[in-house]
Short mmCIF file of C-alpha atoms in Angstrom, two decimals:
data_model
loop_
_atom_site.label_atom_id
_atom_site.label_comp_id
_atom_site.label_asym_id
_atom_site.label_seq_id
_atom_site.Cartn_x
_atom_site.Cartn_y
_atom_site.Cartn_z
CA MET A 181 0.10 -0.06 0.01
CA ASP A 182 2.91 2.18 -0.27
CA ASN A 183 2.20 5.82 -1.95
CA GLN A 184 -1.13 5.25 -1.44
CA VAL A 185 -3.82 6.82 1.01
CA MET A 186 -5.10 4.44 3.33
CA PRO A 187 -8.91 4.18 3.82
CA THR A 188 -9.80 5.68 7.15
CA ALA A 189 -13.68 4.44 7.06
CA SER A 190 -14.53 1.19 8.70
CA ASN A 191 -13.95 -2.20 6.94
CA SER A 192 -17.53 -2.64 6.08
CA SER A 193 -18.20 1.00 5.08
CA TYR A 194 -15.12 1.24 3.14
CA ALA A 195 -16.60 -2.00 0.76
CA LYS A 196 -19.79 -0.72 0.41
CA VAL A 197 -18.51 2.62 -0.72
CA GLN A 198 -16.24 0.64 -3.36
CA PHE A 199 -19.29 -1.30 -4.38
CA LEU A 200 -21.19 2.22 -4.92
CA GLN A 201 -18.51 3.63 -6.89
CA ARG A 202 -18.35 0.67 -9.38
CA GLN A 203 -22.11 0.62 -9.68
CA ALA A 204 -21.92 4.51 -10.39
CA ALA A 205 -18.91 3.68 -13.03
CA SER A 206 -20.61 1.06 -14.74
CA VAL A 207 -23.42 3.04 -16.06
CA LEU A 208 -23.99 2.71 -19.72
CA LEU A 209 -26.76 4.77 -20.83
CA TYR A 210 -27.62 6.87 -17.66
CA GLN A 211 -24.57 9.01 -17.00
CA SER A 212 -26.48 12.12 -17.13
CA VAL A 213 -28.49 11.17 -14.10
CA LEU A 214 -25.25 11.55 -12.16
CA GLN A 215 -23.81 14.64 -14.01
CA THR A 216 -26.07 17.09 -12.33
CA GLU A 217 -25.15 19.06 -9.24
CA VAL A 218 -26.80 16.70 -6.72
CA GLY A 219 -25.29 13.63 -8.76
CA MET A 220 -21.55 14.78 -8.46
CA ALA A 221 -22.21 15.86 -4.85
CA PHE A 222 -23.00 12.59 -3.95
CA LEU A 223 -20.34 10.79 -5.87
CA ASP A 224 -17.61 13.50 -4.17
CA LEU A 225 -19.23 12.57 -0.90
CA LEU A 226 -18.60 8.73 -1.53
CA GLN A 227 -14.91 9.61 -2.61
CA ALA A 228 -14.49 11.61 0.28
CA ILE A 229 -15.72 8.89 2.77
CA ARG A 230 -13.44 6.28 0.89
CA TYR A 231 -10.33 8.57 1.09
CA SER A 232 -10.92 10.88 4.24
CA GLU A 233 -8.23 12.92 5.75
CA ALA A 234 -7.07 12.25 9.10
CA ASP A 235 -9.15 14.78 10.46
CA ALA A 236 -12.00 14.16 8.09
CA ARG A 237 -12.35 17.87 6.90
CA SER A 238 -12.98 16.83 3.26
CA CYS A 239 -15.52 14.42 4.22
CA LEU A 240 -17.62 16.91 6.34
CA GLN A 241 -17.06 19.57 3.47
CA ALA A 242 -18.28 17.04 0.90
CA TYR A 243 -21.14 16.14 3.11
CA GLY A 244 -22.05 19.98 3.45
CA SER A 245 -22.20 20.21 -0.26
CA TYR A 246 -24.37 17.45 -0.66
CA PHE A 247 -26.68 18.69 1.91
CA ARG A 248 -26.60 22.05 0.17
CA ALA A 249 -27.61 20.75 -3.17
CA LEU A 250 -30.54 18.52 -2.13
CA ALA A 251 -31.78 21.64 -0.28
CA ILE A 252 -31.53 23.80 -3.23
CA LYS A 253 -33.72 21.42 -5.24
CA ASN A 254 -35.67 20.62 -2.16
CA GLN A 255 -35.93 16.98 -2.94
CA ASN A 256 -34.97 13.91 -1.21
CA TRP A 257 -32.06 11.81 -2.35
CA GLU A 258 -34.17 8.88 -3.74
CA GLU A 259 -37.12 11.20 -5.32
CA TYR A 260 -34.30 13.25 -6.92
CA LEU A 261 -32.50 10.08 -8.37
CA ILE A 262 -35.82 8.69 -9.88
CA THR A 263 -36.81 12.25 -10.99
CA GLN A 264 -33.48 12.21 -13.12
CA ILE A 265 -33.83 9.04 -14.60
CA LEU A 266 -37.54 10.01 -15.70
CA LYS A 267 -36.24 13.00 -17.53
CA ALA A 268 -32.97 11.47 -18.78
CA GLU A 269 -32.26 11.83 -22.33
CA ASN A 270 -30.22 9.13 -24.08
CA PRO A 271 -30.50 6.35 -26.74
CA PHE A 272 -32.90 4.30 -24.99
CA THR A 273 -35.19 7.17 -23.85
CA LYS A 274 -35.14 9.05 -27.50
CA GLN A 275 -35.65 5.65 -28.85
CA ALA A 276 -38.48 4.63 -26.78
CA GLN A 277 -40.55 7.78 -27.93
CA GLN A 278 -40.16 6.72 -31.30
CA GLN A 279 -41.05 3.13 -31.51
CA GLU A 280 -42.61 0.09 -29.74
CA PHE A 281 -40.84 -1.55 -26.80
CA GLU A 282 -40.62 -4.89 -28.75
CA ASN A 283 -38.92 -2.88 -31.56
CA LEU A 284 -36.11 -1.48 -29.68
CA PRO A 285 -32.85 -3.22 -30.01
CA ILE A 286 -32.00 -5.93 -27.60
CA ALA A 287 -28.51 -4.52 -26.50
CA LEU A 288 -30.38 -1.16 -25.81
CA VAL A 289 -32.85 -2.65 -23.33
CA ALA A 290 -30.34 -4.96 -21.71
CA ALA A 291 -28.02 -1.98 -21.38
CA ALA A 292 -31.11 -0.18 -19.70
CA LYS A 293 -31.84 -2.81 -17.44
CA HIS A 294 -28.25 -2.83 -16.08
CA ASP A 295 -28.27 0.88 -15.41
CA LEU A 296 -31.42 0.64 -13.45
CA LEU A 297 -30.20 -1.95 -11.25
CA ALA A 298 -27.16 0.06 -10.93
CA LEU A 299 -28.92 3.16 -9.94
CA GLN A 300 -31.12 1.11 -7.74
CA HIS A 301 -28.11 0.36 -5.43
CA LEU A 302 -27.25 4.17 -5.33
CA TYR A 303 -30.83 4.90 -4.64
CA GLU A 304 -30.64 2.50 -1.44
CA CYS A 305 -27.75 4.49 -0.54
CA SER A 306 -29.68 7.12 1.65
CA SER A 307 -28.84 10.26 3.24
CA ALA A 308 -29.34 8.63 6.74
CA VAL A 309 -26.83 6.06 5.82
CA LEU A 310 -24.32 8.80 4.40
CA SER A 311 -24.77 10.79 7.61
CA GLU A 312 -23.83 7.58 9.64
CA TRP A 313 -20.50 6.93 7.81
CA VAL A 314 -19.50 10.73 8.15
CA GLN A 315 -20.37 10.41 11.99
CA ASN A 316 -17.99 7.37 12.15
CA ILE A 317 -15.28 8.76 10.12
CA ALA A 318 -15.03 12.09 11.84
CA HIS A 319 -15.72 10.65 15.06
CA LEU A 320 -18.77 12.89 15.89
CA PRO A 321 -20.97 12.65 18.95
CA VAL A 322 -23.96 12.91 16.81
CA SER A 323 -24.58 12.38 13.13
CA PRO A 324 -24.64 15.61 10.87
CA ILE A 325 -28.27 16.68 9.94
CA VAL A 326 -29.98 14.74 7.38
CA TRP A 327 -31.69 16.25 4.54
CA TYR A 328 -35.14 14.94 4.62
CA LEU A 329 -38.67 16.27 3.07
CA GLU A 330 -42.11 15.18 3.79
CA GLN A 331 -43.59 14.42 0.34
CA ALA A 332 -46.87 16.37 -0.44
CA GLY A 333 -49.48 13.85 -1.39
CA THR A 334 -49.90 14.99 -5.19
CA ALA A 335 -51.42 12.86 -7.75
CA SER A 336 -49.14 13.83 -10.81
CA VAL A 337 -48.03 10.97 -13.20
CA GLU A 338 -44.33 11.76 -12.02
CA THR A 339 -45.13 10.90 -8.62
CA GLN A 340 -46.96 7.79 -9.33
CA PHE A 341 -44.07 6.35 -11.18
CA ILE A 342 -41.51 7.45 -8.46
CA THR A 343 -43.98 5.54 -5.96
CA TYR A 344 -43.89 2.52 -8.49
CA LEU A 345 -40.35 2.22 -8.55
CA GLN A 346 -39.68 2.72 -4.67
CA GLN A 347 -42.03 -0.30 -4.23
CA LEU A 348 -40.32 -2.52 -6.86
CA GLU A 349 -37.89 -5.10 -5.73
CA ASN A 350 -35.92 -5.02 -8.94
CA TRP A 351 -35.91 -1.96 -11.17
CA ALA A 352 -34.68 -3.78 -13.97
CA ASP A 353 -38.24 -5.31 -14.06
CA ALA A 354 -39.70 -1.78 -14.81
CA VAL A 355 -37.89 -1.28 -18.08
CA GLU A 356 -41.07 -1.75 -20.33
CA ASP A 357 -43.14 0.67 -18.10
CA LEU A 358 -40.31 3.18 -18.09
CA ALA A 359 -40.45 3.10 -21.98
CA ALA A 360 -44.09 3.61 -22.08
CA TYR A 361 -43.43 6.28 -19.78
CA TYR A 362 -41.18 8.00 -22.23
CA ARG A 363 -43.16 7.43 -25.07
CA GLN A 364 -45.96 9.28 -23.33
CA TYR A 365 -44.56 11.98 -21.54
CA GLY A 366 -41.30 12.60 -23.26
CA THR A 367 -37.92 13.37 -21.83
CA GLY A 368 -35.06 16.35 -21.29
CA LEU A 369 -36.37 19.80 -20.96
CA PHE A 370 -40.03 19.07 -22.42
CA ALA A 371 -40.63 16.87 -19.90
CA GLN A 372 -39.04 19.13 -17.26
CA TYR A 373 -40.83 22.50 -18.05
CA LYS A 374 -44.08 23.42 -19.43
CA ALA A 375 -43.05 26.66 -20.72
CA LEU A 376 -40.02 27.11 -22.57
CA ARG A 377 -38.26 30.30 -24.33
CA TRP A 378 -36.07 30.01 -27.36
CA GLN A 379 -33.08 32.46 -26.99
CA ASN A 380 -29.71 32.32 -28.92
CA GLY A 381 -30.20 29.01 -30.50
CA GLN A 382 -31.61 26.79 -27.72
CA PHE A 383 -34.27 26.18 -25.66
CA LEU A 384 -34.43 27.67 -21.88
CA GLY A 385 -36.88 25.96 -19.44
CA ILE A 386 -39.17 28.97 -17.59
CA PRO A 387 -39.54 27.28 -13.81
CA TYR A 388 -42.27 29.73 -13.04
CA PRO A 389 -44.55 30.46 -15.97
CA ASP A 390 -47.26 33.16 -15.60
CA PRO A 391 -49.99 31.53 -13.37
CA VAL A 392 -52.90 33.14 -14.97
CA LYS A 393 -56.19 30.83 -15.32
CA LEU A 394 -58.82 30.93 -17.79
CA SER A 395 -61.11 31.53 -15.21
CA GLU A 396 -59.80 34.63 -14.44
CA LEU A 397 -60.69 35.95 -18.03
CA VAL A 398 -63.78 37.33 -19.05
CA GLY A 399 -65.45 39.40 -21.78
CA TYR A 400 -64.30 37.88 -24.90
CA GLU A 401 -66.14 34.11 -24.57
CA SER A 402 -66.40 33.47 -28.05
CA GLN A 403 -62.96 34.11 -28.67
CA LYS A 404 -62.09 32.01 -25.69
CA GLU A 405 -64.31 29.36 -26.93
CA ALA A 406 -62.72 29.22 -30.60
CA LEU A 407 -59.04 29.12 -29.03
CA LEU A 408 -60.08 26.44 -26.72
CA LYS A 409 -61.76 24.39 -29.36
CA ASN A 410 -58.60 24.76 -31.61
CA THR A 411 -56.09 23.74 -28.71
CA GLU A 412 -58.37 20.82 -28.24
CA PHE A 413 -57.63 19.64 -31.92
CA LEU A 414 -53.96 19.97 -31.42
CA LEU A 415 -54.35 17.97 -28.30
CA SER A 416 -56.05 15.10 -29.80
CA GLY A 417 -53.78 14.74 -32.71
CA GLN A 418 -56.20 16.47 -35.15
CA VAL A 419 -54.93 19.01 -37.76
CA ALA A 420 -55.24 22.32 -35.64
CA LEU A 421 -55.02 26.07 -36.99
CA HIS A 422 -52.53 28.60 -36.51
CA VAL A 423 -54.07 31.66 -35.02
CA LEU A 424 -53.74 35.29 -35.11
CA LEU A 425 -55.27 37.19 -31.99
CA TYR A 426 -55.19 40.62 -32.73
CA GLY A 427 -57.15 43.92 -31.20
CA SER A 428 -56.71 46.45 -28.90
CA ARG A 429 -54.01 46.65 -26.36
CA GLY A 430 -54.55 45.24 -22.98
CA SER A 431 -57.64 43.00 -23.98
CA GLY A 432 -56.21 39.90 -22.78
CA LYS A 433 -54.49 38.43 -25.81
CA SER A 434 -51.45 37.18 -24.32
CA SER A 435 -53.01 36.31 -21.21
CA LEU A 436 -55.48 33.85 -23.03
CA VAL A 437 -52.85 31.90 -24.63
CA LYS A 438 -50.68 31.89 -21.26
CA ALA A 439 -53.88 30.44 -19.58
CA LEU A 440 -53.95 27.71 -21.84
CA LEU A 441 -50.59 26.27 -20.72
CA ASN A 442 -52.21 26.13 -16.88
CA GLU A 443 -55.31 24.57 -18.28
CA TYR A 444 -53.86 21.78 -20.58
CA GLY A 445 -50.11 21.28 -19.08
CA GLU A 446 -51.12 18.20 -17.64
CA ARG A 447 -52.11 17.12 -20.92
CA ASN A 448 -48.47 17.34 -22.51
CA LEU A 449 -49.21 20.93 -23.70
CA ARG A 450 -46.06 22.87 -24.22
CA LEU A 451 -45.98 26.61 -24.78
CA VAL A 452 -42.53 27.88 -26.43
CA GLU A 453 -42.06 31.50 -26.47
CA VAL A 454 -40.26 33.12 -29.58
CA ALA A 455 -39.43 36.67 -29.64
CA LYS A 456 -39.80 38.67 -32.93
CA SER A 457 -36.08 39.15 -33.06
CA GLN A 458 -35.62 35.08 -33.15
CA LEU A 459 -38.22 34.70 -35.57
CA GLN A 460 -35.69 33.97 -38.31
CA ASP A 461 -35.13 30.50 -36.64
CA LEU A 462 -38.54 29.24 -36.58
CA PRO A 463 -37.90 26.59 -39.38
CA VAL A 464 -35.18 25.13 -37.21
CA ILE A 465 -37.33 25.58 -33.91
CA VAL A 466 -40.18 23.41 -35.91
CA GLU A 467 -37.72 20.85 -36.79
CA HIS A 468 -36.35 20.33 -33.09
CA LEU A 469 -39.89 20.02 -31.94
CA ARG A 470 -41.04 17.67 -34.71
CA GLY A 471 -41.53 14.02 -33.34
CA GLU A 472 -41.32 15.04 -29.68
CA THR A 473 -44.17 13.39 -27.69
CA GLN A 474 -45.61 16.79 -26.60
CA LYS A 475 -47.94 19.34 -28.44
CA PHE A 476 -46.62 22.73 -28.86
CA ILE A 477 -47.69 25.97 -29.06
CA ILE A 478 -45.32 28.42 -30.60
CA PHE A 479 -46.29 31.80 -28.99
CA VAL A 480 -45.09 35.12 -30.78
CA ASP A 481 -46.16 37.92 -28.68
CA ASP A 482 -46.80 41.56 -30.18
CA LEU A 483 -46.24 40.61 -34.06
CA SER A 484 -45.31 43.00 -36.60
CA PHE A 485 -42.84 43.38 -39.47
CA GLU A 486 -40.86 45.95 -40.92
CA GLU A 487 -40.15 46.16 -45.07
CA ASP A 488 -37.76 43.29 -46.38
CA ASP A 489 -37.71 41.62 -42.77
CA ASP A 490 -36.30 38.07 -42.72
CA ALA A 491 -38.62 37.24 -39.98
CA PHE A 492 -41.32 37.63 -42.22
CA LYS A 493 -40.01 35.15 -44.42
CA ALA A 494 -39.33 32.59 -41.99
CA LEU A 495 -42.93 32.81 -40.45
CA LYS A 496 -44.30 32.63 -43.91
CA VAL A 497 -42.45 29.07 -44.53
CA VAL A 498 -43.95 27.74 -41.27
CA LEU A 499 -47.64 28.94 -42.06
CA GLU A 500 -47.76 27.98 -45.35
CA GLY A 501 -45.18 25.16 -45.32
CA ASN A 502 -42.81 23.83 -47.93
CA LEU A 503 -41.89 20.53 -49.21
CA THR A 504 -41.24 19.34 -45.80
CA ALA A 505 -44.56 18.15 -44.32
CA ARG A 506 -45.86 20.11 -41.38
CA PRO A 507 -45.74 18.42 -37.80
CA GLN A 508 -49.03 17.80 -36.40
CA ASN A 509 -47.94 18.45 -32.91
CA ILE A 510 -46.90 22.41 -33.72
CA VAL A 511 -48.99 25.31 -34.08
CA VAL A 512 -48.14 29.12 -34.17
CA TYR A 513 -50.34 31.29 -31.69
CA ALA A 514 -49.57 35.14 -32.18
CA THR A 515 -50.89 38.39 -30.99
CA SER A 516 -50.85 41.57 -32.52
CA ASN A 517 -52.32 45.02 -32.23
CA ARG A 518 -52.20 45.42 -35.89
CA ARG A 519 -54.60 43.61 -38.09
CA HIS A 520 -52.54 44.28 -41.11
CA LEU A 521 -48.97 42.55 -39.88
CA VAL A 522 -46.73 44.26 -42.12
CA ARG A 523 -46.24 48.03 -41.76
CA GLU A 524 -47.45 49.73 -44.78
CA PHE A 525 -46.60 53.27 -46.06
CA PHE A 526 -48.41 55.46 -48.30
CA ALA A 527 -45.41 55.45 -50.42
CA ASP A 528 -45.62 51.47 -50.86
CA ARG A 529 -48.70 52.28 -52.93
CA PRO A 530 -47.94 52.29 -56.62
CA ALA A 531 -48.23 55.60 -58.29
CA PRO A 532 -50.07 55.43 -61.98
CA ARG A 533 -46.41 56.31 -63.35
CA ASP A 534 -42.62 56.21 -62.21
CA HIS A 535 -42.48 53.44 -60.08
CA ASP A 536 -39.92 50.86 -59.99
CA GLU A 537 -41.94 47.56 -59.96
CA VAL A 538 -44.16 46.49 -62.77
CA HIS A 539 -46.33 44.33 -60.36
CA ALA A 540 -46.04 46.65 -57.31
CA TRP A 541 -49.81 46.01 -56.60
CA ASP A 542 -49.06 42.28 -56.15
CA THR A 543 -46.69 43.03 -53.73
CA MET A 544 -48.69 45.40 -51.76
CA GLN A 545 -51.60 42.77 -51.54
CA GLU A 546 -49.00 40.16 -50.38
CA LYS A 547 -48.14 42.27 -47.49
CA LEU A 548 -51.82 43.02 -46.49
CA SER A 549 -52.99 39.49 -46.67
CA PHE A 550 -50.16 38.01 -44.73
CA SER A 551 -52.46 37.80 -41.47
CA ASP A 552 -55.07 35.93 -44.08
CA ARG A 553 -52.18 32.86 -43.96
CA PHE A 554 -53.14 32.32 -40.01
CA GLY A 555 -55.94 29.80 -40.64
CA LEU A 556 -57.93 31.45 -37.62
CA THR A 557 -58.14 34.93 -36.69
CA LEU A 558 -59.68 36.25 -33.35
CA THR A 559 -60.58 40.01 -32.66
CA PHE A 560 -60.44 41.80 -29.55
CA GLU A 561 -62.04 44.88 -29.53
CA GLY A 562 -61.49 47.39 -27.12
CA ALA A 563 -63.65 46.85 -23.96
CA ASP A 564 -66.97 49.17 -23.61
CA GLN A 565 -67.74 50.07 -19.92
CA LYS A 566 -70.34 47.35 -19.61
CA THR A 567 -67.61 44.95 -20.28
CA TYR A 568 -65.10 46.59 -18.26
CA LEU A 569 -67.04 46.99 -15.08
CA LYS A 570 -67.77 42.87 -15.73
CA ILE A 571 -64.11 42.25 -15.75
CA ILE A 572 -63.66 44.42 -12.66
CA ARG A 573 -66.57 42.51 -10.78
CA HIS A 574 -64.94 38.99 -11.66
CA LEU A 575 -61.47 39.92 -10.59
CA ALA A 576 -62.65 41.54 -7.55
CA ASP A 577 -64.88 38.55 -6.34
CA LEU A 578 -61.58 36.03 -7.05
CA ALA A 579 -59.41 38.64 -5.09
CA GLY A 580 -62.15 38.43 -2.23
CA ILE A 581 -62.67 42.23 -2.02
CA ASN A 582 -65.42 43.06 0.14
CA ILE A 583 -66.85 46.45 -0.92
CA SER A 584 -69.93 47.62 -2.22
CA GLN A 585 -70.67 47.03 -5.80
CA SER A 586 -71.25 50.82 -6.14
CA ASP A 587 -68.29 51.84 -4.69
CA LEU A 588 -66.25 49.37 -6.61
CA GLU A 589 -67.46 50.37 -9.99
CA TYR A 590 -67.05 54.14 -9.03
CA LYS A 591 -63.39 53.44 -8.18
CA ALA A 592 -63.00 51.41 -11.08
CA LEU A 593 -64.20 54.08 -13.65
CA GLN A 594 -61.95 56.88 -12.02
CA TRP A 595 -59.12 54.55 -12.48
CA ALA A 596 -59.49 53.86 -16.04
CA THR A 597 -59.76 57.70 -16.54
CA ARG A 598 -56.94 58.57 -14.86
CA HIS A 599 -54.54 55.48 -16.26
CA ASN A 600 -54.93 53.44 -19.59
CA GLY A 601 -58.60 53.48 -20.53
CA ARG A 602 -60.87 50.53 -20.26
CA SER A 603 -59.15 47.21 -20.74
CA GLY A 604 -58.74 43.86 -19.06
CA ARG A 605 -55.07 44.80 -18.46
CA THR A 606 -56.25 47.97 -16.66
CA ALA A 607 -59.04 46.00 -14.72
CA ARG A 608 -56.17 43.92 -13.44
CA GLN A 609 -53.99 46.65 -12.36
CA PHE A 610 -56.86 48.39 -10.74
CA VAL A 611 -58.17 45.23 -8.68
CA ASP A 612 -54.34 44.39 -7.82
CA PHE A 613 -53.89 47.87 -6.66
CA LEU A 614 -57.00 48.06 -4.51
CA LYS A 615 -56.40 44.61 -2.92
CA ALA A 616 -53.00 45.84 -1.92
CA GLU A 617 -54.31 49.15 -0.62
CA MET A 618 -57.07 47.54 1.58
CA THR A 619 -54.70 44.96 2.84
CA VAL A 620 -52.26 47.70 4.12
CA SER A 621 -55.17 49.78 5.58
CA ALA A 622 -56.19 46.72 7.31
CA LEU A 623 -52.63 46.22 9.10
CA GLN A 624 -52.08 49.73 9.82
CA VAL A 625 -55.59 49.51 11.76
CA LYS A 626 -54.59 46.58 13.54
CA SER A 627 -51.23 47.81 14.79
CA LYS A 628 -52.65 50.69 16.13
CA LYS A 629 -55.04 48.50 18.75
#
């Protein structure tokens, strides 16, 4: 053992750590499960336990890093490990989405079974066990605090599968069920996030999407009904139409699209936000999403174009198609304050003489008719006083604001006059302000007593 660091852990724990390290090193497909912050902290802790310094400082520091990583994720080690398995992207998970289980390569299935068994051994090394090993090595009077979180009794599909694996004696037996899970719910970012953003050539998950719900939106019932019906077509695998929502600012166009995610997110709907500056990437985005298990709404907010805009051409390709077949799991929902999406100037209109283009009228008509390329156009007119007050009353009820209807409406009309006019956005701002004002006043009265 010359020139080697002698293990300071007990012989039994040393042998167990060696075994766990070999299991981790033997993983063939699911390496990504252990290449996360938590996974690396777990492996670093095993290494520190196996080769700890005489004063065990490195072991204690490694345990602290492991504890902190779990606390940040707000998950227990066991649930975290299974969650990573469910979201992993590798040849097995990708092919399981594309074809039936019986058609998967035998070697691929065998490798997946091997990995599941190896990861099960890591799963069984709980935080409590690690804490005891650290206590023995560092000769602590009590074991380090164990990260443990009581699990909420949610009924999500992911939680159900976690429970299923936890109760299974041999995880290798779950390989077919796991393949079915991947086929139905997908993997990677699209399994982890319901809302995403395309930015600088990649998808970024949005951990806290807008929580607006359909139940909060009133005043445009026919538009809402049409959009819901079209979204149902998308979710059912039928041909859904691209949709343009245009009309007055603050009328709730964007909120309606965002609310779809909170209504249908559990049915595998995903919302991908694409800024106007990124629209030239639309064909690339569509090809990325083609073949994925989820259904996607590409959301473009506040859409309009300038002359010779490359984004105009990219969106036109996606709306009209080309030689490549249009994927049925993708639609574009765009909002705009302009009925004619391409900005037009009087100078664009052909004069009876001395203009450069022979068929200038054709060019102008193409610009004006661009919005017609959306299969469904929904118009949001400005809110009249009746509609505005209807929205106010509805939001006030949801917020639990307890004042007379006459006072509420009087204040709401004053607010609209002094601020941005009558609209759904103005109504929301007024109700939020009124609720905060009443809450603060109630607290001040209470503090004076």
